[in-house]
Amino acid sequence: MEGKAEYPWWSADRWPSKQIDFAMGYTQAPPEFDMFMRLPHGIECTISGEEHVLKLLAILNASKQGGKVWVDYLKKGLIEIGFVPSCFDKCIYYCGSVIFCFYVDDGIFVGLDDNQINQAIKDLKGLKFDIKE
């Protein structure tokens, strides 16, 4: 098959697909517990006598538990809209004829029908996931 590119089974001429990005994915997940950090260098507090810290309102990408918290949050959302996790890969979910695969904060929906894919994205957005298409 010289000169012809090989396409995956979900290629555009076979199954519709849509790529998405969860905007700043880790920060969308609520922290499991209160986290604090020291004031960054260069920021000074005018109230003296005590050490001051900042309470984090979101998970940071660099935090040790950030990846796990994000994946758990995404899994909960996917299950809530009817997706079922794959028995073989923790990054693959399916709902009817729609398959969702993700890596960190990027994902791709593949299915037999654009309307089902768009509905799944709409449902995730309804759960307050910030998604860029």
Coordinates of C-alpha atoms in Angstrom, one line a residue, residues 10-12 14-18 109-114 117:
W10 CA -11.9 5.4 13.9
S11 CA -10.6 7.5 11.0
A12 CA -12.7 10.3 9.7
R14 CA -15.3 5.6 9.1
W15 CA -16.3 6.9 12.5
P16 CA -16.8 10.4 13.6
S17 CA -14.5 11.7 16.4
K18 CA -14.0 14.8 18.4
F109 CA -14.6 10.9 21.7
V110 CA -15.2 8.3 19.0
G111 CA -18.6 7.0 18.0
L112 CA -21.0 6.0 15.3
D113 CA -22.9 9.3 15.5
D114 CA -21.8 12.9 15.9
I117 CA -20.6 12.6 20.8

